[in-house]
Short mmCIF file of C-alpha atoms in Angstrom, two decimals:
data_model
loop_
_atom_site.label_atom_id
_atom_site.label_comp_id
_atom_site.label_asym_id
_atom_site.label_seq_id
_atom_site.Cartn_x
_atom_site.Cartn_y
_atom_site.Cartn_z
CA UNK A 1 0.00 0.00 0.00
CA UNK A 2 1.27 3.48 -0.87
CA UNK A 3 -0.20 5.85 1.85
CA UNK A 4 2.90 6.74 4.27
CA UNK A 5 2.05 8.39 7.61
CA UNK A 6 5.11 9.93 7.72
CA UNK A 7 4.27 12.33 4.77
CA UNK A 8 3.21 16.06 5.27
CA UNK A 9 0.78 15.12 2.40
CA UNK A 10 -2.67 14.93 4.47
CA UNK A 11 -3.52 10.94 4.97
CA UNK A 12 -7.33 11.83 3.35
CA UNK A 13 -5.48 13.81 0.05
CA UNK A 14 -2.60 10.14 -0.67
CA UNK A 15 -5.97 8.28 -0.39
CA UNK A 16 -7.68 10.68 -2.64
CA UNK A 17 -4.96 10.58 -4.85
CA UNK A 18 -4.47 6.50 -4.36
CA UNK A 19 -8.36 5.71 -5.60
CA UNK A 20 -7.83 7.91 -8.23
CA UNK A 21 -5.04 6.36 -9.61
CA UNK A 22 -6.55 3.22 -8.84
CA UNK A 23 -10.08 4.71 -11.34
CA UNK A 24 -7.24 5.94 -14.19
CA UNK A 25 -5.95 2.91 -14.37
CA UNK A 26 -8.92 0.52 -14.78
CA UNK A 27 -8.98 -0.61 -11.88
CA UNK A 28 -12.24 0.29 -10.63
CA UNK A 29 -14.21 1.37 -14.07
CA UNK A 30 -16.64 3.41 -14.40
CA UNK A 31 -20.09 2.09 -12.20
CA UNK A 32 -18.15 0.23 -10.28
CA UNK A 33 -18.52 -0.11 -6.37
CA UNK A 34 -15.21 0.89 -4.80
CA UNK A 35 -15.08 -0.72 -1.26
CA UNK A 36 -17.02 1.00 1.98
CA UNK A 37 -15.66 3.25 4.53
CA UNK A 38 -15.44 0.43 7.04
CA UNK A 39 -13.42 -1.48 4.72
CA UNK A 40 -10.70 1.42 3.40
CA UNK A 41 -10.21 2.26 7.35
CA UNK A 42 -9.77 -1.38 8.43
CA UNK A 43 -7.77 -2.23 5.10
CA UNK A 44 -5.35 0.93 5.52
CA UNK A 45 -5.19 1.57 9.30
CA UNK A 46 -7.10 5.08 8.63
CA UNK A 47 -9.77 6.55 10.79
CA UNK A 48 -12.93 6.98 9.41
CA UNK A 49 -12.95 11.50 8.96
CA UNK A 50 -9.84 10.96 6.89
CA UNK A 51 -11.74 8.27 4.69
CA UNK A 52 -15.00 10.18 4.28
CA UNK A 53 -12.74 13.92 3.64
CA UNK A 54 -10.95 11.50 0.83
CA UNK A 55 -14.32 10.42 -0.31
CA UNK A 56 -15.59 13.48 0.00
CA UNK A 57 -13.90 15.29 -2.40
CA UNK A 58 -13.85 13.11 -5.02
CA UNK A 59 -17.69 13.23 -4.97
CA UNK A 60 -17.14 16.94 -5.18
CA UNK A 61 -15.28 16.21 -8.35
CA UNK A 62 -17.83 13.95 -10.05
CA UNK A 63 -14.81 10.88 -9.55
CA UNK A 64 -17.08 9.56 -7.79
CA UNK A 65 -21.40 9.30 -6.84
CA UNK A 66 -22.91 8.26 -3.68
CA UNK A 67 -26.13 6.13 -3.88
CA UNK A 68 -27.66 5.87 -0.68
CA UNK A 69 -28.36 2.48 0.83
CA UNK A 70 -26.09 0.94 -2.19
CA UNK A 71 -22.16 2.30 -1.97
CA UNK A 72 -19.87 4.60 -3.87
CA UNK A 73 -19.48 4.17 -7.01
CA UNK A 74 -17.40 5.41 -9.96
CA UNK A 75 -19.25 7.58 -11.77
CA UNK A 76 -20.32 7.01 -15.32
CA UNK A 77 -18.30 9.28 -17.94
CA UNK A 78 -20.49 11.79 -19.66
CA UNK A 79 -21.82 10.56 -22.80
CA UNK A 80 -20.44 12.73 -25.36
CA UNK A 81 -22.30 14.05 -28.51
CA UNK A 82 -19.61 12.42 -31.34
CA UNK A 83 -19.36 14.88 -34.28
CA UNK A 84 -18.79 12.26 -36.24
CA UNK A 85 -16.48 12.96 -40.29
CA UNK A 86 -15.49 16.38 -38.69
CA UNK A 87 -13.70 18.43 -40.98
CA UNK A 88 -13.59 22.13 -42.09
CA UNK A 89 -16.85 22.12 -43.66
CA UNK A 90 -18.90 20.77 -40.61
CA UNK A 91 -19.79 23.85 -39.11
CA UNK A 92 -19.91 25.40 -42.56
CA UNK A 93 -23.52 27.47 -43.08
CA UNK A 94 -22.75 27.71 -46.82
CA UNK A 95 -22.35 24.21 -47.07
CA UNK A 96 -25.31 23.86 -45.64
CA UNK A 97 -27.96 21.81 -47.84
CA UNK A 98 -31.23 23.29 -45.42
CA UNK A 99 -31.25 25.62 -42.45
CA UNK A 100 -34.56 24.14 -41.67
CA UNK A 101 -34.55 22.44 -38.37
CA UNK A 102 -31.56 24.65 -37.57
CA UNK A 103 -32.41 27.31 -35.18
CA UNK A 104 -30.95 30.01 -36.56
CA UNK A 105 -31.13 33.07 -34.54
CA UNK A 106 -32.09 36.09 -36.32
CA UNK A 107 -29.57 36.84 -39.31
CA UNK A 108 -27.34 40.16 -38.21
CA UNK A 109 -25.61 42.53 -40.68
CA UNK A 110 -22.43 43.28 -39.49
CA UNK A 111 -20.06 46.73 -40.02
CA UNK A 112 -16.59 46.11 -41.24
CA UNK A 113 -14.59 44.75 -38.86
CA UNK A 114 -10.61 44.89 -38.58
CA UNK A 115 -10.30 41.51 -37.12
CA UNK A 116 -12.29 39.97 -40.14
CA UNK A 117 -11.44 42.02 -42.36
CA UNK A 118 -7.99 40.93 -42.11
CA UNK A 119 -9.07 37.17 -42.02
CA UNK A 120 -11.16 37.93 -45.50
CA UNK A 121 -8.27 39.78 -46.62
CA UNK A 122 -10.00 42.82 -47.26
CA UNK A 123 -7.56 46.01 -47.33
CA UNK A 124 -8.13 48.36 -44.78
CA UNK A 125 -8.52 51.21 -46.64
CA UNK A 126 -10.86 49.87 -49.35
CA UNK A 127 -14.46 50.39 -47.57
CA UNK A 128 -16.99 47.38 -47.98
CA UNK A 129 -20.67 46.64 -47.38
CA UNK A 130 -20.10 44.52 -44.46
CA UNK A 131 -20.96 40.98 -42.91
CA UNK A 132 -23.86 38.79 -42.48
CA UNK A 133 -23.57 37.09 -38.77
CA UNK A 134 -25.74 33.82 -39.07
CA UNK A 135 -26.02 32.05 -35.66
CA UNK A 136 -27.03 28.92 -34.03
CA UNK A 137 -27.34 26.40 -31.72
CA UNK A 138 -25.36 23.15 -31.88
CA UNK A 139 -28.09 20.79 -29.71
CA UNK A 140 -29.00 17.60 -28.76
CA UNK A 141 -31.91 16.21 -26.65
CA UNK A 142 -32.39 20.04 -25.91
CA UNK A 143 -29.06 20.67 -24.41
CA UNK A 144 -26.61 23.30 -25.83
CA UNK A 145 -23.29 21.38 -26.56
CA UNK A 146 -22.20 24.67 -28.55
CA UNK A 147 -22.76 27.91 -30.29
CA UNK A 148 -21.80 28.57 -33.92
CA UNK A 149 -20.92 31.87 -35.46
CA UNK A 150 -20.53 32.02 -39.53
CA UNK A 151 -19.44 35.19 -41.32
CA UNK A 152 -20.17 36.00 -44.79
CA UNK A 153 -19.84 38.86 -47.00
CA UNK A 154 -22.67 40.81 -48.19
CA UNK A 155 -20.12 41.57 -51.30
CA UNK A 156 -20.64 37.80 -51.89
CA UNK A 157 -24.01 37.67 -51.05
CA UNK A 158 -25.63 40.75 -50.96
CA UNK A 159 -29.32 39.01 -50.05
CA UNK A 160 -28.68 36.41 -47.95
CA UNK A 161 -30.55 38.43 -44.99
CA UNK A 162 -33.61 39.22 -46.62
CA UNK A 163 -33.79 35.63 -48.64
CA UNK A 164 -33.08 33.73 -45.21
CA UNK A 165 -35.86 35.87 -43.57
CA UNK A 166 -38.03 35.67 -46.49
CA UNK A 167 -37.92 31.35 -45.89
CA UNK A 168 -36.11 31.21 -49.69
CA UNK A 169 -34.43 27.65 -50.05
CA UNK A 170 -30.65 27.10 -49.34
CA UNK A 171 -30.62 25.74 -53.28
CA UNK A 172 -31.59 28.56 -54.12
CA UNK A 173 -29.51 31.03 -51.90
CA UNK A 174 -26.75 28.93 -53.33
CA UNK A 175 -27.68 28.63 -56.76
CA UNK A 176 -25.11 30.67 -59.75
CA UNK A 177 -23.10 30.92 -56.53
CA UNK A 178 -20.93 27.65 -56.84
CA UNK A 179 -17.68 29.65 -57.60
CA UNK A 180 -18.33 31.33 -53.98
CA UNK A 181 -18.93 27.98 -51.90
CA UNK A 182 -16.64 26.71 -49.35
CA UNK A 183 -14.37 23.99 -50.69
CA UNK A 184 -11.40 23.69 -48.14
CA UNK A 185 -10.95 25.63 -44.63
CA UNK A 186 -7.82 26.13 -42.36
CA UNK A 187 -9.34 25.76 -38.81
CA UNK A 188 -7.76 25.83 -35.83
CA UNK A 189 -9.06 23.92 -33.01
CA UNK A 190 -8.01 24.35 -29.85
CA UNK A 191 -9.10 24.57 -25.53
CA UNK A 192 -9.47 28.19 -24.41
CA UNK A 193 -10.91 29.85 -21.51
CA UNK A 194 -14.65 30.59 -22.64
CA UNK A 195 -15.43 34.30 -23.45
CA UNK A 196 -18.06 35.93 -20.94
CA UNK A 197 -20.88 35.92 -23.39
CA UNK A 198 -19.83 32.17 -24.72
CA UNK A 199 -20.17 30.90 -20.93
CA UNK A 200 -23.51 32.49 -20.93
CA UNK A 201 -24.56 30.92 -23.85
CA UNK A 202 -23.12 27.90 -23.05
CA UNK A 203 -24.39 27.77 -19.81
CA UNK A 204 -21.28 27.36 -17.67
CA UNK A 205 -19.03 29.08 -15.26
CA UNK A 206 -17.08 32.25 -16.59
CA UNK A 207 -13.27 31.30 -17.50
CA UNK A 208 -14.39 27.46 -17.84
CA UNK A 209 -12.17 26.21 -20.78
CA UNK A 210 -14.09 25.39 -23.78
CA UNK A 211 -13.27 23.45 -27.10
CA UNK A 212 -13.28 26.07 -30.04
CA UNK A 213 -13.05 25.81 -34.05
CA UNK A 214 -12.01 29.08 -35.60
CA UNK A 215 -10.87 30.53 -39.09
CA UNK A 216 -11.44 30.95 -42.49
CA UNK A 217 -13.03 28.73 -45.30
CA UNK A 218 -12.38 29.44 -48.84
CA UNK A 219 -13.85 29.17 -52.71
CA UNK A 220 -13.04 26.40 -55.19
CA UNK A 221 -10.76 29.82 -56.31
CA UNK A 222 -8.86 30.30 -53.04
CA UNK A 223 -10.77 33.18 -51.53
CA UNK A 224 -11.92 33.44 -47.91
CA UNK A 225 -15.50 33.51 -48.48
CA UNK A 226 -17.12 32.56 -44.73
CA UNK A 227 -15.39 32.54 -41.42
CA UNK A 228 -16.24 30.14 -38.54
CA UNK A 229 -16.18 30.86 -34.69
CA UNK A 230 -17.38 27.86 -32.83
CA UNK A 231 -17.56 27.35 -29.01
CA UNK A 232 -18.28 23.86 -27.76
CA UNK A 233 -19.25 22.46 -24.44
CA UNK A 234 -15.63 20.69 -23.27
CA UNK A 235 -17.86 18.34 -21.47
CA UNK A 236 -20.58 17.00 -24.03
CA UNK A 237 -18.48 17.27 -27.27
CA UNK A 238 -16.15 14.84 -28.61
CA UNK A 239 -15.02 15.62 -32.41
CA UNK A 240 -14.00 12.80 -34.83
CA UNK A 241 -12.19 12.75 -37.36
CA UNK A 242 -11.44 9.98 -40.18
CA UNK B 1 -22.25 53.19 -18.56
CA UNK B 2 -23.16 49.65 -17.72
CA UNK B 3 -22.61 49.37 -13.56
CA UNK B 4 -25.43 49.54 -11.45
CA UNK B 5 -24.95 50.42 -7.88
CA UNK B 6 -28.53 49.30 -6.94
CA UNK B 7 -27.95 45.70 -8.08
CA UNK B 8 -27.14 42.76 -5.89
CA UNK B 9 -24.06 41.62 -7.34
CA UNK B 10 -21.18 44.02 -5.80
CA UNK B 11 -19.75 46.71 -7.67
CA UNK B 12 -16.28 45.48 -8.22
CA UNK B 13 -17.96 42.40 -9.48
CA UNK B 14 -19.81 44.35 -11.79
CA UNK B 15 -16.85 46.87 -12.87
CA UNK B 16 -14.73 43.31 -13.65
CA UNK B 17 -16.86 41.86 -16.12
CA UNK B 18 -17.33 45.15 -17.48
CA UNK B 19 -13.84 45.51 -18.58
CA UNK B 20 -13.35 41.57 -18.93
CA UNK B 21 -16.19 42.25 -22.21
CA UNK B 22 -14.61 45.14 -23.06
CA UNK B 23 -11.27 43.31 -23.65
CA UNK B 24 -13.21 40.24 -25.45
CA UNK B 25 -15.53 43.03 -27.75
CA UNK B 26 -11.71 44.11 -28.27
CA UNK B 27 -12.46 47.93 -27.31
CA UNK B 28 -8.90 47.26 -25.27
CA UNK B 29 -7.00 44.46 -27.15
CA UNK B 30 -3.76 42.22 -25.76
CA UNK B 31 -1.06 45.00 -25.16
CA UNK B 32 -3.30 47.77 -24.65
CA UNK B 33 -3.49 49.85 -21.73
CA UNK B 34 -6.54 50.31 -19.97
CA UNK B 35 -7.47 53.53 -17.56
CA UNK B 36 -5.71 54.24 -14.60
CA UNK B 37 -7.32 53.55 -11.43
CA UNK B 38 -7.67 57.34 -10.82
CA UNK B 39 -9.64 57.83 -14.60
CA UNK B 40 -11.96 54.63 -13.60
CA UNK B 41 -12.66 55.79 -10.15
CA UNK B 42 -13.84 59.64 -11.61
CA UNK B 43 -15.55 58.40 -15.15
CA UNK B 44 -17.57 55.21 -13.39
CA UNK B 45 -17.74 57.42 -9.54
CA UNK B 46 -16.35 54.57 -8.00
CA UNK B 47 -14.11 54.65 -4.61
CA UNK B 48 -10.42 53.66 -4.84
CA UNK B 49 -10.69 49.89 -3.24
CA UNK B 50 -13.72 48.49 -5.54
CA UNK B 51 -11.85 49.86 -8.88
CA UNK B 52 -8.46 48.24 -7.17
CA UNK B 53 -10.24 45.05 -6.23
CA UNK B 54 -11.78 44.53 -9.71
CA UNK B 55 -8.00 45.14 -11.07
CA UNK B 56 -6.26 42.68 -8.43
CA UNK B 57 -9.12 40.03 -9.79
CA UNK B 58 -8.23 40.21 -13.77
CA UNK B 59 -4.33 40.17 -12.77
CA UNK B 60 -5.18 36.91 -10.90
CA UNK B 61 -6.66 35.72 -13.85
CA UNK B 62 -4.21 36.14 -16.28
CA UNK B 63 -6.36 38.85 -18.14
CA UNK B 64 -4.51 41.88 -17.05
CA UNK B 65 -0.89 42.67 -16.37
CA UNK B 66 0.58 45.65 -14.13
CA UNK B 67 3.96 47.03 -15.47
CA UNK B 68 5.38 48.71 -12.47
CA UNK B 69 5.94 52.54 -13.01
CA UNK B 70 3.83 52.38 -16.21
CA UNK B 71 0.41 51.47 -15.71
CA UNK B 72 -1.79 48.02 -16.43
CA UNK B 73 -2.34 46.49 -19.59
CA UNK B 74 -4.06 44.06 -21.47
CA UNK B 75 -2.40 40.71 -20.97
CA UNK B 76 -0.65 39.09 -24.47
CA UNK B 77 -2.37 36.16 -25.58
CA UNK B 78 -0.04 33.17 -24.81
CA UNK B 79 2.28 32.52 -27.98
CA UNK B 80 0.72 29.20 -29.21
CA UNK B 81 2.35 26.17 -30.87
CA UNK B 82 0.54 25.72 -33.97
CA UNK B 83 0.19 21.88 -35.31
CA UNK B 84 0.07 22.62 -39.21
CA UNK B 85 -1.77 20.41 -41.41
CA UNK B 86 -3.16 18.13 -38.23
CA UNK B 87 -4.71 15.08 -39.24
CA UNK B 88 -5.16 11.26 -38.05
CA UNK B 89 -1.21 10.07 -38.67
CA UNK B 90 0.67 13.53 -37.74
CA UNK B 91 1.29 12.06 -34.19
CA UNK B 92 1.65 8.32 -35.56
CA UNK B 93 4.66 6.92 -34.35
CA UNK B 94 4.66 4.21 -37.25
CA UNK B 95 4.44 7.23 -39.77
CA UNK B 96 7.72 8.76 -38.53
CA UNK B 97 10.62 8.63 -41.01
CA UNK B 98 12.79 8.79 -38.54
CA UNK B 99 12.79 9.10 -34.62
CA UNK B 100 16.04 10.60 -34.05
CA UNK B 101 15.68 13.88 -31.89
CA UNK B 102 12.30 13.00 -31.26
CA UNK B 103 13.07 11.83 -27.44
CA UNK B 104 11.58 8.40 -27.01
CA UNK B 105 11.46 7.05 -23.33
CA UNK B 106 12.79 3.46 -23.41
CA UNK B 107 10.37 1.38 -25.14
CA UNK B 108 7.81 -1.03 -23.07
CA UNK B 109 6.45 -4.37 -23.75
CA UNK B 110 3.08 -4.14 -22.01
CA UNK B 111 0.84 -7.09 -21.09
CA UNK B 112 -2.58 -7.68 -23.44
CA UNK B 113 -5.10 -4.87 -22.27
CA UNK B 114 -8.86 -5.58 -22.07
CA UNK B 115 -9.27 -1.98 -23.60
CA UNK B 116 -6.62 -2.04 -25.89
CA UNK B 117 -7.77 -5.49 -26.63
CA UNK B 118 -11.10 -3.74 -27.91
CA UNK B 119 -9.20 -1.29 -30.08
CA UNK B 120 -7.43 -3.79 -31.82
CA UNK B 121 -10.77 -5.84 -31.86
CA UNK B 122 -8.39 -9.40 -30.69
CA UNK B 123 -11.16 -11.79 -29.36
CA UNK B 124 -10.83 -11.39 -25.24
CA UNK B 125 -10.42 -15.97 -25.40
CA UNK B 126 -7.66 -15.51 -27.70
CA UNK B 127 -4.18 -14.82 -26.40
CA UNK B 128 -1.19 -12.44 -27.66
CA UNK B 129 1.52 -11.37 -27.14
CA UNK B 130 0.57 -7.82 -26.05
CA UNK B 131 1.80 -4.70 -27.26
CA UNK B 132 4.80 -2.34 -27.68
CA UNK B 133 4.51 1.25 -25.89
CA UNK B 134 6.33 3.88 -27.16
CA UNK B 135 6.35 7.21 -25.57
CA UNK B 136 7.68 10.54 -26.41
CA UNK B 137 7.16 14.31 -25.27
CA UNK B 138 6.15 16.83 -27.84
CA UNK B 139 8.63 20.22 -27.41
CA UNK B 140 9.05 23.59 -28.14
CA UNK B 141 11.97 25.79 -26.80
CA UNK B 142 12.26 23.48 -24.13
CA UNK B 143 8.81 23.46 -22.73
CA UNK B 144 6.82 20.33 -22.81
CA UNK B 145 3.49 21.12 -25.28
CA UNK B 146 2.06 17.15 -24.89
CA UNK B 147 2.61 13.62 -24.46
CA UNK B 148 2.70 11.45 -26.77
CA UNK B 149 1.48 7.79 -26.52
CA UNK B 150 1.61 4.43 -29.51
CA UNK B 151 0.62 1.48 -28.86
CA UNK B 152 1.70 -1.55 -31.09
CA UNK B 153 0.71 -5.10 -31.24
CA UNK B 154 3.81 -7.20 -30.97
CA UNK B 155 1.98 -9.17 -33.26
CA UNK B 156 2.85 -7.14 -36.01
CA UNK B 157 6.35 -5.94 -34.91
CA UNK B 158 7.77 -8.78 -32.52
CA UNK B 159 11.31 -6.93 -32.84
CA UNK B 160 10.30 -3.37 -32.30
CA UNK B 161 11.70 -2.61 -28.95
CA UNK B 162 15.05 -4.19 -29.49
CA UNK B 163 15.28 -2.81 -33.06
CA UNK B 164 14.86 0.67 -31.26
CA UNK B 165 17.07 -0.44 -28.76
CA UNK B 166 19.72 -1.45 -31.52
CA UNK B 167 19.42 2.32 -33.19
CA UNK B 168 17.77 0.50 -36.45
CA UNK B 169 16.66 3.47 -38.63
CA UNK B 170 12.92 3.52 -39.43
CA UNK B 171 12.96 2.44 -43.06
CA UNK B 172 14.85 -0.41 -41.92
CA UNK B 173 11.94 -1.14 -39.17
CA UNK B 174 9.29 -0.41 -41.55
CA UNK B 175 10.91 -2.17 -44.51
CA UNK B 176 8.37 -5.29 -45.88
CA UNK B 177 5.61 -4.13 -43.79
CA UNK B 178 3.88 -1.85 -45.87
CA UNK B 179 0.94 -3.24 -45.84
CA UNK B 180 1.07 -3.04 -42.25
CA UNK B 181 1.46 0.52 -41.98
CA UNK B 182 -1.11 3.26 -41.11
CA UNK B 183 -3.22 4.69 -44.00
CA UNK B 184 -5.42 6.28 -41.71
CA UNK B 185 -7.40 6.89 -38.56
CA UNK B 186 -10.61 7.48 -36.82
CA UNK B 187 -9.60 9.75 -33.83
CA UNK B 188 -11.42 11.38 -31.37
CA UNK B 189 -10.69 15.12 -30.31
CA UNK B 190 -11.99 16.53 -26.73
CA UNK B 191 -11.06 18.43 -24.18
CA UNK B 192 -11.18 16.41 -20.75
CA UNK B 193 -9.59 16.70 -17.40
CA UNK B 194 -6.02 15.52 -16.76
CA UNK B 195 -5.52 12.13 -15.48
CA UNK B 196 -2.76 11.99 -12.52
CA UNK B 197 -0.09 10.83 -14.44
CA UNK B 198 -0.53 13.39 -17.20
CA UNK B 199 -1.43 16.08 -14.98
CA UNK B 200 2.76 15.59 -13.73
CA UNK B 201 3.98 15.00 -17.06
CA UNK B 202 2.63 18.18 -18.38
CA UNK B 203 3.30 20.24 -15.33
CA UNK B 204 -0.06 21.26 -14.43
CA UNK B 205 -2.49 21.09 -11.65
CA UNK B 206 -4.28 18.18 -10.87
CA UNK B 207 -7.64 17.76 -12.95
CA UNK B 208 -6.95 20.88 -15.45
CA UNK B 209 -8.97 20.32 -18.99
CA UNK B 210 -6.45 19.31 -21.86
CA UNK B 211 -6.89 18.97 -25.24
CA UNK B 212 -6.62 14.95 -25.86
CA UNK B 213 -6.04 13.15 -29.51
CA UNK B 214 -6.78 9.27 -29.28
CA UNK B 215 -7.75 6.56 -30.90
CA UNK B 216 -7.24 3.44 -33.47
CA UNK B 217 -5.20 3.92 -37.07
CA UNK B 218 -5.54 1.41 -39.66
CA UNK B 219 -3.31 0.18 -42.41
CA UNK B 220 -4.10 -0.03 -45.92
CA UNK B 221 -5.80 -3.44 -45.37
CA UNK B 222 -8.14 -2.00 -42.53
CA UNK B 223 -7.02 -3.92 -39.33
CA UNK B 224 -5.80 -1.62 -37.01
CA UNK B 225 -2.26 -1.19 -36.68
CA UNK B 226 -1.54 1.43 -34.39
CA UNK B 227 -3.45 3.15 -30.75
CA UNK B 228 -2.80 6.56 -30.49
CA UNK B 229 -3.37 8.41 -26.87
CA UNK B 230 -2.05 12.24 -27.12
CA UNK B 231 -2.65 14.84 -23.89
CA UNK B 232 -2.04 18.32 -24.99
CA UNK B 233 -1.50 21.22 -22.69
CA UNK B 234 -4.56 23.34 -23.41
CA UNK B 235 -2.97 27.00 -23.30
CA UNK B 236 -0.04 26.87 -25.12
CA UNK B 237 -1.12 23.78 -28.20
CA UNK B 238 -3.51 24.66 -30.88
CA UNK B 239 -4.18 22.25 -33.96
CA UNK B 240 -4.61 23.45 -37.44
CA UNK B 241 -6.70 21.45 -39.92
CA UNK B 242 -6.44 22.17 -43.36
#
C-alpha cells in the first residue's frame, strides 16, 4: 500500500490521490462499487474523517457518486455528442444543404470589422458593405453542446438576410453561386478559456475552458469567403475525425 | 455606462466583467493599456478599493498585467504552438521517417489490455503477445506542449523494442511491412480533465482540462495497426486542420 504516515501530504489527500489512480488505471471502471468506509479504514489503518474527507472530495469532483443504501461508485463518464467525419466544412452554413430544423437566430448585418477584415483579406482602406452574422445552436436532446458563429460577405451575397428571412431555399440562396462555396478551410481547433458571453450561452461558469473551431473557409478559387467561430461544451463534445 | 450600484451583485464584481467584455468586444486588445485607477474611479464614480479590487481580480486571472511605473495592460495572448496540417497520422509513431531527436522514453512491452484489446478488436479468449509502448514528449523551446502515446501489437512488430534499442533506422523497421502501416485513422478530439499521471507529465495542476487526440489507425488493409493516446496542454497547443 502506498499511503505513508510519515508524509506532510494529508492521509485523506494520498488516499484521494491512491483511488484515483486506482479509477485511471482501470482498476475500478466506471459504475463500479469501490469498497465501503469500514473497509478502506480497516484495510489501511485510517480513521474513518480521513476516509469520508478523501471520499468526499472526489464526490465533489464527479470521480465519484454516492447512492444511498447501495455504496460509492465510480461515476459514469459523460456521454459525449460524437461529431462524427469532422472536418472544415462541418460547421460550414454555406455548405449547408437546409437551415430548416436549424435554429438560426435572427440573421445580423455586421459593419466592417478589422479583425475579419484581415481574415477575409479585405484592405483596410478599401471600404466594404459589411458581414452577415448567421447564428445557431449546436443541440442535442435540448441541451446546448455549442454555439456557432458564420461570417459571410454581403459583397458575396448581398441578399442572404432578406432571402433567409423571407424562408427562400438554401438551393436557391446557393444557386449561380458555386464559384463562392466553401471547398477547403484552415481551422484551428483548440481549448481556451470561454469568453463571458460564450459561458452564458453555453451555460457554464465564466473562464471554464471550452473546445473552439475558428478561421477561415475558402472558394473552389482560393478566396476566404465565410469565417467560422465555434464554441463547444468541453464536457458534451467529442469531435471525430477519419 | 453599464454598472449599477442598486444591483445585488457588488460593484467590483460588476466593474470586472465590465472591462473583462470590453477586452473580449476588443475595445482594449492584448497589449493595450486600460485607464488608470484614478480615470476609472472619476468616469464610473467609484471609490479607490472596488476599482483596485476589480483590477487585483483580472491580474489573478491572467487577463490583465501591471507594469510597475507604467500602468496596467491588457495581458498578451499566450504565444501558441501551432500543429500545421493536423490530421489522423501527424502524431503516428509508425508514420515517422525517422525518430532521431524526437526523445523516445525506453520502449515497453506491455501485457494484453482488455481496452486495448477492444481497439485492436483481438477476441478477449484468444491470447497475444501484447503490445509495444512507445512514448515521447512533444517540445518547443524546451517546454513540454504534450505527451505522446503508440501502442503496437507485438503481433505485427515482434522486434520493435530491441530494433529501437539497436538504433535500427525507421525504413529499416518499416521495410516489408507496408501493408502493415497506417493509412489512416478514426480519432477522437476533446477536451477532458487531466488524469494523474498526465497532470505531472505536463506540469499542471491536478484535474486541469487538456486537449486529448486518441484513438485506433488502420493500415491499408483495414485492421488496425496502431493506438494513439495524445494529452495536450490546453494553453499553449492549438491544432490546425487544413
Amino acid at each position: 500500500m502506498r499511503l505513508d504516515k510519515h508524509s506532510s501530504i494529508p492521509l485523506y489527500a494520498q488516499l484521494r490521490e491512491l483511488l484515483v489512480e486506482q479509477i485511471q488505471d482501470g482498476r475500478y471502471k466506471p459504475g463500479d462499487q469501490i469498497p465501503s468506509e469500514l473497509t478502506l479504514c480497516e484495510e489501511l489503518d485510517l480513521s474513518r474523517p480521513t476516509v469520508r474527507q478523501a471520499i468526499a472530495d472526489l464526490v465533489a469532483d464527479g470521480i465519484l457518486v454516492i447512492e444511498k443504501g447501495k455504496g460509492t461508485f465510480v461515476a459514469k463518464e459523460p456521454e459525449r455528442f460524437v461529431i462524427e467525419h469532422f472536418n472544415a466544412l462541418t460547421f460550414s452554413f454555406l455548405n449547408f444543404d437546409t437551415y430548416e430544423g436549424v435554429g438560426l437566430k435572427p440573421i445580423k448585418l455586421m459593419e466592417p470589422d478589422p479583425e475579419l477584415d484581415r481574415m477575409f483579406k479585405y484592405p483596410a482602406d478599401k471600404p466594404h458593405p459589411g458581414y452577415w452574422l448567421i447564428e445557431w445552436p449546436l443541440r442535442a436532446d435540448n441541451e446546448i453542446l455549442g454555439i456557432c458563429s458564420s461570417y459571410v460577405p454581403v459583397q458575396i451575397f448581398p441578399e442572404l438576410g432578406q432571402s433567409i428571412s423571407a424562408g427562400k431555399r438554401m438551393v436557391d440562396i446557393k444557386s449561380n453561386k458555386y464559384a463562392m462555396l466553401p471547398q477547403k478551410g484552415s481551422l484551428s481547433v483548440l481549448a481556451r478559456p470561454a469568453k463571458n458571453k460564450e459561458a452564458k450561452a453555453l451555460n457554464i461558469p465564466r473562464r471554464t475552458f471550452i473546445l473552439a473551431i475558428e478561421g477561415p473557409l475558402f472558394s473552389r478559387s482560393g478566396h476566404v469567403c465565410e469565417v467560422l467561430r465555434v464554441a463547444l461544451r468541453p464536457d458534451l463534445v467529442q469531435l471525430e475525425m477519419n
